[in-house]
Amino acid sequence: MDERVFLAEVGDPVPPWDAKHRLPISGAVGPEIADSGTIFRVNSTYMDVSDQPHLIRQWHVGRTMVGCLLGLLCSVVVFIFFAYPPPRIGALGAVAIGGSLLCAFYAFELAIRFGGEEFFWLRRRPIRFNREAGKIYAIRHRRYRNSAVAGDICWEIPWDENSIFCVHKSPLKFEGGERFHIRCYQLGPKGNVARAFAIGRTWQGGDGMRDLLAQWNYWCAYMNSGPKDLPKPMLYLPERETVTESFLCCMYELGFYLKLGPSTRTILSPFVLLLASYRLMSMWTCRDPVWPPEVLAVSEITPWDIHTQPSYDTPIGWAETERARVEGRYPLAPRCSNPDWSGEADPIVNAKRWIGTGDRKGSSRNS
């Protein structure tokens, strides 16, 4: 689910399942620490990660294109009817015209809902974990006027217990099963949701929950202890996508959620090309985000920071990283154990418990 679809929850209490599956900022939710492909850049001061819709924006562009096409077709039907009215309409004709009008309105509404932030917007909406400030900064919307000076619209979230981070669950309509993502809720004076956003990407099923918990441990370990002992990310996401990167992003995204093998991916290459064209259309009409001056002021890094990545010899993106893995220059599945964890040692069993109850009592050595 795109995080922009759950705006209806603003003004309501935090959903019960989410509240029961709250993530502690101590980062003690599982035995592993690992990244799942969410990081743009990292240094000793801050880490830039993706928001949840970034990896799947091609699907939203596709829905937008289908919505526009359906709306145009229905509009043409209505136009032809009024331009060349038949001598008699009849009940069936009236129903057809009314249905065409409703379909046109719904199709255009669908296109605006899913495509309003995909064209002439932002290529990415990074979320910055800033260790020095002890805050998260999340670019949310494009500023059309004076953005070069004021930057884009950015939310500021303190890294403390007053900010609510949760696992959110939604059903898979066609494949069956469940998918999850990490949400941050900020509450208003009455304790209801004032605003919310989703961090990282979407994870699916029990294996996905395992990776989600390892990802949360990764971000928390960075904020609490710095980047020194962290494993390398799965890859560094490119801040400027090429045609090849957009194609590979769509290819691997299908592999993540549909568990496709190499032969199936090859068969689906024409469909992946279509998805990549949607993603490229979105990227080419958008611009890079601009951080506000107050965020840049607390995000300065020193030239001698040895943890600044990606550096000149670090692979960036799907193609370079896969090539580096084949050549032995980059690890296949970077992962390490969580020293603050004393609960269930099996990450799969721990993930199943989280899906069932979210119980984490006695899981932290520091608790």
Tab-separated table of C-alpha atoms in Angstrom:
chain	number	residue	atom	x	y	z
A	1	MET	CA	0.000	0.000	0.000
A	2	ASP	CA	1.251	3.465	-0.895
A	3	GLU	CA	1.692	5.531	2.249
A	4	ARG	CA	-0.258	8.382	0.627
A	5	VAL	CA	-3.415	6.259	0.630
A	6	PHE	CA	-3.671	6.140	4.428
A	7	LEU	CA	-4.273	9.885	4.849
A	8	ALA	CA	-7.756	8.955	6.100
A	9	GLU	CA	-6.167	7.856	9.386
A	10	VAL	CA	-5.141	11.417	10.220
A	11	GLY	CA	-7.356	12.537	13.095
A	12	ASP	CA	-7.981	8.971	14.277
A	13	PRO	CA	-6.148	6.996	16.977
A	14	VAL	CA	-3.157	4.889	15.980
A	15	PRO	CA	-4.549	1.638	14.490
A	16	PRO	CA	-4.690	-1.105	17.159
A	17	TRP	CA	-2.451	-3.556	15.275
A	18	ASP	CA	0.161	-0.855	14.725
A	19	ALA	CA	0.051	0.235	18.369
A	20	LYS	CA	0.549	-3.363	19.476
A	21	HIS	CA	3.555	-3.721	17.160
A	22	ARG	CA	5.442	-0.600	18.184
A	23	LEU	CA	9.166	-0.540	17.419
A	24	PRO	CA	11.493	0.675	20.210
A	25	ILE	CA	14.274	3.113	19.308
A	26	SER	CA	16.678	0.893	21.245
A	27	GLY	CA	16.743	-1.330	18.155
A	28	ALA	CA	16.289	-4.558	20.102
A	29	VAL	CA	13.610	-6.311	18.038
A	30	GLY	CA	15.526	-9.249	16.588
A	31	PRO	CA	18.839	-11.108	16.466
A	32	GLU	CA	20.064	-9.618	13.156
A	33	ILE	CA	21.202	-6.276	11.774
A	34	ALA	CA	20.934	-5.842	8.006
A	35	ASP	CA	19.829	-3.416	5.313
A	36	SER	CA	17.283	-4.367	2.644
A	37	GLY	CA	18.143	-1.836	-0.050
A	38	THR	CA	16.923	1.434	1.473
A	39	ILE	CA	20.044	3.613	1.764
A	40	PHE	CA	21.191	6.436	-0.524
A	41	ARG	CA	24.192	7.640	1.492
A	42	VAL	CA	25.694	7.419	4.959
A	43	ASN	CA	28.378	9.147	7.029
A	44	SER	CA	29.102	9.817	10.697
A	45	THR	CA	26.522	12.631	10.821
A	46	TYR	CA	23.508	11.372	8.889
A	47	MET	CA	22.054	8.564	6.813
A	48	ASP	CA	19.662	9.192	3.902
A	49	VAL	CA	17.124	6.416	3.298
A	50	SER	CA	14.177	5.979	0.959
A	51	ASP	CA	10.517	6.399	1.734
A	52	GLN	CA	8.193	3.448	1.217
A	53	PRO	CA	6.751	4.364	-2.243
A	54	HIS	CA	10.175	4.932	-3.840
A	55	LEU	CA	10.736	1.361	-5.012
A	56	ILE	CA	7.197	0.897	-6.346
A	57	ARG	CA	6.468	4.246	-7.978
A	58	GLN	CA	6.241	2.628	-11.435
A	59	TRP	CA	3.025	0.894	-10.318
A	60	HIS	CA	1.478	4.217	-9.336
A	61	VAL	CA	2.439	5.725	-12.683
A	62	GLY	CA	0.895	2.694	-14.399
A	63	ARG	CA	-2.342	3.147	-12.461
A	64	THR	CA	-2.296	6.799	-13.431
A	65	MET	CA	-1.892	5.977	-17.119
A	66	VAL	CA	-4.692	3.397	-16.999
A	67	GLY	CA	-6.931	5.846	-15.135
A	68	CYS	CA	-6.305	8.598	-17.671
A	69	LEU	CA	-6.903	6.247	-20.607
A	70	LEU	CA	-10.128	4.909	-19.109
A	71	GLY	CA	-11.302	8.419	-18.285
A	72	LEU	CA	-10.590	9.619	-21.818
A	73	LEU	CA	-12.413	6.677	-23.389
A	74	CYS	CA	-15.475	7.245	-21.226
A	75	SER	CA	-15.345	10.966	-21.953
A	76	VAL	CA	-15.237	10.259	-25.699
A	77	VAL	CA	-18.319	8.045	-25.376
A	78	VAL	CA	-20.212	10.823	-23.595
A	79	PHE	CA	-19.002	13.445	-26.109
A	80	ILE	CA	-20.137	11.358	-29.082
A	81	PHE	CA	-23.527	10.878	-27.468
A	82	PHE	CA	-24.083	14.619	-26.995
A	83	ALA	CA	-22.541	15.564	-30.355
A	84	TYR	CA	-24.579	13.001	-32.292
A	85	PRO	CA	-27.587	12.218	-30.118
A	86	PRO	CA	-29.695	9.241	-31.225
A	87	PRO	CA	-33.407	9.812	-31.915
A	88	ARG	CA	-34.336	7.706	-28.913
A	89	ILE	CA	-32.206	7.000	-25.861
A	90	GLY	CA	-34.157	4.427	-23.948
A	91	ALA	CA	-33.454	3.128	-20.476
A	92	LEU	CA	-30.410	1.128	-21.568
A	93	GLY	CA	-28.859	4.151	-23.263
A	94	ALA	CA	-29.415	6.329	-20.207
A	95	VAL	CA	-27.751	3.729	-18.017
A	96	ALA	CA	-24.817	3.516	-20.450
A	97	ILE	CA	-24.326	7.288	-20.478
A	98	GLY	CA	-24.637	7.560	-16.708
A	99	GLY	CA	-22.215	4.692	-16.223
A	100	SER	CA	-19.742	6.275	-18.638
A	101	LEU	CA	-19.869	9.556	-16.722
A	102	LEU	CA	-19.331	7.801	-13.405
A	103	CYS	CA	-16.457	5.770	-14.851
A	104	ALA	CA	-14.850	8.916	-16.246
A	105	PHE	CA	-15.049	10.747	-12.904
A	106	TYR	CA	-13.752	7.733	-10.989
A	107	ALA	CA	-10.920	7.096	-13.461
A	108	PHE	CA	-9.705	10.697	-13.311
A	109	GLU	CA	-9.990	10.681	-9.509
A	110	LEU	CA	-7.893	7.506	-9.432
A	111	ALA	CA	-5.316	9.087	-11.721
A	112	ILE	CA	-5.045	12.181	-9.519
A	113	ARG	CA	-4.807	10.116	-6.323
A	114	PHE	CA	-2.006	7.847	-7.532
A	115	GLY	CA	-0.286	10.166	-9.985
A	116	GLY	CA	-0.518	13.542	-8.305
A	117	GLU	CA	2.966	13.144	-6.832
A	118	GLU	CA	4.558	11.147	-9.641
A	119	PHE	CA	4.794	13.785	-12.363
A	120	PHE	CA	6.477	17.202	-12.029
A	121	TRP	CA	7.166	16.449	-8.378
A	122	LEU	CA	10.310	14.962	-6.769
A	123	ARG	CA	12.542	12.128	-7.983
A	124	ARG	CA	12.812	10.868	-4.435
A	125	ARG	CA	11.647	11.913	-0.969
A	126	PRO	CA	14.625	11.073	1.247
A	127	ILE	CA	14.355	10.535	4.975
A	128	ARG	CA	17.433	11.682	6.884
A	129	PHE	CA	18.453	10.017	10.150
A	130	ASN	CA	20.632	12.704	11.757
A	131	ARG	CA	22.745	11.486	14.682
A	132	GLU	CA	24.133	14.889	15.637
A	133	ALA	CA	20.717	16.530	15.896
A	134	GLY	CA	19.008	13.428	17.295
A	135	LYS	CA	16.196	13.859	14.785
A	136	ILE	CA	14.729	12.493	11.590
A	137	TYR	CA	14.127	14.905	8.718
A	138	ALA	CA	11.699	13.772	6.019
A	139	ILE	CA	11.123	15.669	2.779
A	140	ARG	CA	7.416	15.316	2.087
A	141	HIS	CA	6.324	17.756	-0.618
A	142	ARG	CA	7.757	19.848	-3.394
A	143	ARG	CA	7.936	23.589	-2.880
A	144	TYR	CA	7.262	25.289	-6.201
A	145	ARG	CA	8.204	28.824	-5.199
A	146	ASN	CA	11.523	29.847	-3.683
A	147	SER	CA	12.649	26.234	-3.254
A	148	ALA	CA	16.278	27.104	-4.028
A	149	VAL	CA	16.344	29.294	-0.902
A	150	ALA	CA	13.800	27.720	1.457
A	151	GLY	CA	14.137	24.116	0.301
A	152	ASP	CA	11.282	21.667	-0.074
A	153	ILE	CA	8.668	21.027	2.605
A	154	CYS	CA	10.301	18.941	5.318
A	155	TRP	CA	8.989	17.345	8.512
A	156	GLU	CA	11.078	17.161	11.674
A	157	ILE	CA	10.674	14.160	13.977
A	158	PRO	CA	12.591	13.838	17.271
A	159	TRP	CA	14.408	10.559	17.844
A	160	ASP	CA	12.853	9.797	21.213
A	161	GLU	CA	10.026	7.851	22.821
A	162	ASN	CA	7.489	10.544	21.921
A	163	SER	CA	7.733	9.561	18.249
A	164	ILE	CA	5.787	6.392	17.515
A	165	PHE	CA	7.350	3.918	15.091
A	166	CYS	CA	5.259	0.846	14.272
A	167	VAL	CA	4.982	-2.127	11.971
A	168	HIS	CA	1.927	-1.739	9.737
A	169	LYS	CA	0.215	-4.740	8.147
A	170	SER	CA	-1.942	-4.859	5.022
A	171	PRO	CA	-3.341	-7.883	3.127
A	172	LEU	CA	-2.240	-8.960	-0.334
A	173	LYS	CA	-5.437	-8.982	-2.369
A	174	PHE	CA	-4.394	-11.282	-5.201
A	175	GLU	CA	-1.345	-13.250	-4.036
A	176	GLY	CA	-2.647	-13.927	-0.525
A	177	GLY	CA	-0.631	-13.376	2.612
A	178	GLU	CA	0.402	-10.095	4.187
A	179	ARG	CA	2.841	-7.280	3.600
A	180	PHE	CA	4.407	-4.905	6.079
A	181	HIS	CA	6.105	-1.553	6.266
A	182	ILE	CA	7.434	0.742	8.985
A	183	ARG	CA	5.367	3.800	9.827
A	184	CYS	CA	6.113	6.841	11.915
A	185	TYR	CA	3.132	8.490	13.610
A	186	GLN	CA	3.125	11.959	15.134
A	187	LEU	CA	0.233	12.600	17.492
A	188	GLY	CA	-1.782	15.755	18.046
A	189	PRO	CA	-2.877	17.301	21.363
A	190	LYS	CA	-5.747	14.810	21.749
A	191	GLY	CA	-3.556	11.775	21.137
A	192	ASN	CA	-4.812	11.160	17.606
A	193	VAL	CA	-2.672	10.907	14.478
A	194	ALA	CA	-1.625	14.352	13.256
A	195	ARG	CA	0.577	13.120	10.413
A	196	ALA	CA	2.296	9.926	9.355
A	197	PHE	CA	4.735	8.583	6.815
A	198	ALA	CA	6.339	5.257	5.907
A	199	ILE	CA	10.070	4.560	5.881
A	200	GLY	CA	12.177	2.275	3.719
A	201	ARG	CA	10.186	-0.123	1.551
A	202	THR	CA	7.551	-2.857	1.737
A	203	TRP	CA	8.306	-6.343	3.071
A	204	GLN	CA	6.174	-9.427	2.429
A	205	GLY	CA	5.437	-12.545	4.489
A	206	GLY	CA	7.468	-14.148	7.266
A	207	ASP	CA	10.800	-13.683	5.491
A	208	GLY	CA	9.835	-10.074	4.907
A	209	MET	CA	9.132	-9.531	8.597
A	210	ARG	CA	12.551	-10.970	9.397
A	211	ASP	CA	14.180	-8.449	7.051
A	212	LEU	CA	11.988	-5.615	8.358
A	213	LEU	CA	13.130	-6.235	11.935
A	214	ALA	CA	16.763	-6.472	10.805
A	215	GLN	CA	16.300	-3.197	8.927
A	216	TRP	CA	14.915	-1.450	11.997
A	217	ASN	CA	17.860	-2.743	14.015
A	218	TYR	CA	20.162	-1.291	11.332
A	219	TRP	CA	18.709	2.219	11.535
A	220	CYS	CA	18.625	2.143	15.334
A	221	ALA	CA	22.211	0.894	15.568
A	222	TYR	CA	23.268	3.804	13.375
A	223	MET	CA	21.401	6.392	15.446
A	224	ASN	CA	22.507	4.962	18.791
A	225	SER	CA	26.092	3.865	18.067
A	226	GLY	CA	27.117	5.245	14.677
A	227	PRO	CA	28.163	3.528	11.434
A	228	LYS	CA	31.422	1.978	12.671
A	229	ASP	CA	30.209	-1.578	13.311
A	230	LEU	CA	27.378	-1.748	10.781
A	231	PRO	CA	27.468	-4.241	7.905
A	232	LYS	CA	27.444	-2.792	4.420
A	233	PRO	CA	24.010	-2.037	2.934
A	234	MET	CA	22.513	-4.465	0.444
A	235	LEU	CA	23.326	-1.748	-2.102
A	236	TYR	CA	23.480	2.027	-2.277
A	237	LEU	CA	20.452	3.356	-4.124
A	238	PRO	CA	21.319	5.758	-6.966
A	239	GLU	CA	20.207	9.349	-6.471
A	240	ARG	CA	20.073	9.817	-10.254
A	241	GLU	CA	18.654	6.763	-12.024
A	242	THR	CA	19.775	5.770	-15.493
A	243	VAL	CA	17.639	3.795	-17.944
A	244	THR	CA	19.447	0.612	-16.912
A	245	GLU	CA	18.905	1.301	-13.219
A	246	SER	CA	15.188	1.919	-13.711
A	247	PHE	CA	14.848	-1.368	-15.603
A	248	LEU	CA	16.765	-3.315	-12.949
A	249	CYS	CA	14.806	-1.642	-10.159
A	250	CYS	CA	11.557	-2.857	-11.720
A	251	MET	CA	13.042	-6.307	-12.332
A	252	TYR	CA	14.270	-6.797	-8.773
A	253	GLU	CA	11.094	-5.289	-7.317
A	254	LEU	CA	9.084	-8.012	-9.048
A	255	GLY	CA	11.530	-10.577	-7.724
A	256	PHE	CA	11.151	-9.291	-4.164
A	257	TYR	CA	7.386	-9.638	-4.058
A	258	LEU	CA	6.609	-12.450	-6.493
A	259	LYS	CA	9.639	-14.644	-5.685
A	260	LEU	CA	10.506	-15.013	-9.365
A	261	GLY	CA	13.325	-17.165	-10.674
A	262	PRO	CA	15.749	-16.083	-13.441
A	263	SER	CA	13.802	-17.840	-16.221
A	264	THR	CA	10.507	-16.261	-15.182
A	265	ARG	CA	12.135	-12.843	-15.031
A	266	THR	CA	13.379	-13.319	-18.582
A	267	ILE	CA	9.891	-14.224	-19.792
A	268	LEU	CA	8.474	-11.146	-18.078
A	269	SER	CA	11.108	-8.806	-19.547
A	270	PRO	CA	8.652	-7.072	-21.938
A	271	PHE	CA	6.343	-6.307	-19.015
A	272	VAL	CA	9.314	-5.075	-16.984
A	273	LEU	CA	10.259	-2.784	-19.878
A	274	LEU	CA	6.765	-1.303	-19.743
A	275	LEU	CA	7.088	-0.718	-15.998
A	276	ALA	CA	10.528	0.820	-16.516
A	277	SER	CA	9.102	3.232	-19.086
A	278	TYR	CA	6.533	4.350	-16.512
A	279	ARG	CA	9.255	4.881	-13.912
A	280	LEU	CA	11.417	6.804	-16.373
A	281	MET	CA	8.529	9.076	-17.363
A	282	SER	CA	8.087	9.942	-13.719
A	283	MET	CA	11.805	10.501	-13.114
A	284	TRP	CA	12.295	12.656	-16.206
A	285	THR	CA	9.457	15.023	-15.315
A	286	CYS	CA	10.560	15.446	-11.686
A	287	ARG	CA	13.497	17.222	-10.063
A	288	ASP	CA	15.879	16.414	-7.227
A	289	PRO	CA	14.789	17.352	-3.688
A	290	VAL	CA	16.242	20.423	-1.965
A	291	TRP	CA	16.962	20.286	1.762
A	292	PRO	CA	15.966	23.359	3.801
A	293	PRO	CA	18.860	25.500	5.133
A	294	GLU	CA	18.156	24.547	8.757
A	295	VAL	CA	18.614	20.858	7.877
A	296	LEU	CA	21.817	21.520	5.944
A	297	ALA	CA	23.167	23.475	8.920
A	298	VAL	CA	23.055	20.364	11.131
A	299	SER	CA	24.186	17.991	8.371
A	300	GLU	CA	27.737	19.166	7.779
A	301	ILE	CA	30.311	16.391	7.415
A	302	THR	CA	34.069	16.602	7.783
A	303	PRO	CA	36.311	15.899	4.764
A	304	TRP	CA	38.215	13.246	6.746
A	305	ASP	CA	35.136	11.240	7.758
A	306	ILE	CA	36.178	7.664	6.958
A	307	HIS	CA	32.572	6.454	7.099
A	308	THR	CA	31.348	8.619	4.210
A	309	GLN	CA	29.724	6.321	1.657
A	310	PRO	CA	29.352	5.786	-1.202
A	311	SER	CA	32.965	6.728	-1.906
A	312	TYR	CA	34.767	6.796	-5.239
A	313	ASP	CA	35.249	3.008	-5.394
A	314	THR	CA	31.885	1.969	-3.927
A	315	PRO	CA	29.377	0.421	-6.351
A	316	ILE	CA	26.115	2.352	-6.641
A	317	GLY	CA	22.879	0.889	-7.930
A	318	TRP	CA	21.795	-2.570	-8.974
A	319	ALA	CA	24.090	-3.055	-11.970
A	320	GLU	CA	27.366	-1.940	-10.362
A	321	THR	CA	26.653	-3.780	-7.113
A	322	GLU	CA	25.833	-7.059	-8.848
A	323	ARG	CA	28.993	-6.766	-10.929
A	324	ALA	CA	31.024	-6.079	-7.772
A	325	ARG	CA	29.510	-9.167	-6.111
A	326	VAL	CA	30.482	-11.365	-9.045
A	327	GLU	CA	34.022	-9.976	-8.889
A	328	GLY	CA	34.185	-10.491	-5.116
A	329	ARG	CA	34.380	-6.770	-4.311
A	330	TYR	CA	31.064	-6.550	-2.450
A	331	PRO	CA	29.422	-9.024	-0.023
A	332	LEU	CA	26.403	-11.006	-1.189
A	333	ALA	CA	24.164	-10.655	1.870
A	334	PRO	CA	25.754	-8.313	4.448
A	335	ARG	CA	24.355	-9.162	7.872
A	336	CYS	CA	25.592	-9.273	11.471
A	337	SER	CA	24.258	-10.267	14.875
A	338	ASN	CA	22.606	-7.783	17.225
A	339	PRO	CA	24.628	-7.478	20.468
A	340	ASP	CA	21.648	-5.960	22.317
A	341	TRP	CA	19.407	-8.967	21.689
A	342	SER	CA	18.845	-11.758	24.202
A	343	GLY	CA	15.512	-13.139	23.000
A	344	GLU	CA	14.680	-15.815	20.413
A	345	ALA	CA	17.873	-16.709	18.532
A	346	ASP	CA	16.100	-17.981	15.399
A	347	PRO	CA	15.190	-14.916	13.282
A	348	ILE	CA	12.375	-16.766	11.477
A	349	VAL	CA	10.712	-17.827	14.730
A	350	ASN	CA	11.131	-14.320	16.085
A	351	ALA	CA	9.516	-12.877	12.944
A	352	LYS	CA	6.541	-15.234	13.273
A	353	ARG	CA	6.066	-14.136	16.866
A	354	TRP	CA	6.061	-10.519	15.782
A	355	ILE	CA	3.468	-11.221	13.122
A	356	GLY	CA	1.324	-12.996	15.684
A	357	THR	CA	1.658	-10.831	18.784
A	358	GLY	CA	4.391	-8.234	18.472
A	359	ASP	CA	5.573	-9.353	21.930
A	360	ARG	CA	9.180	-8.349	22.578
A	361	LYS	CA	9.336	-8.631	26.381
A	362	GLY	CA	12.748	-9.537	27.656
A	363	SER	CA	14.312	-9.118	24.228
A	364	SER	CA	16.852	-6.433	25.058
A	365	ARG	CA	19.964	-6.766	27.154
A	366	ASN	CA	19.558	-3.104	28.013
A	367	SER	CA	15.935	-3.294	29.120
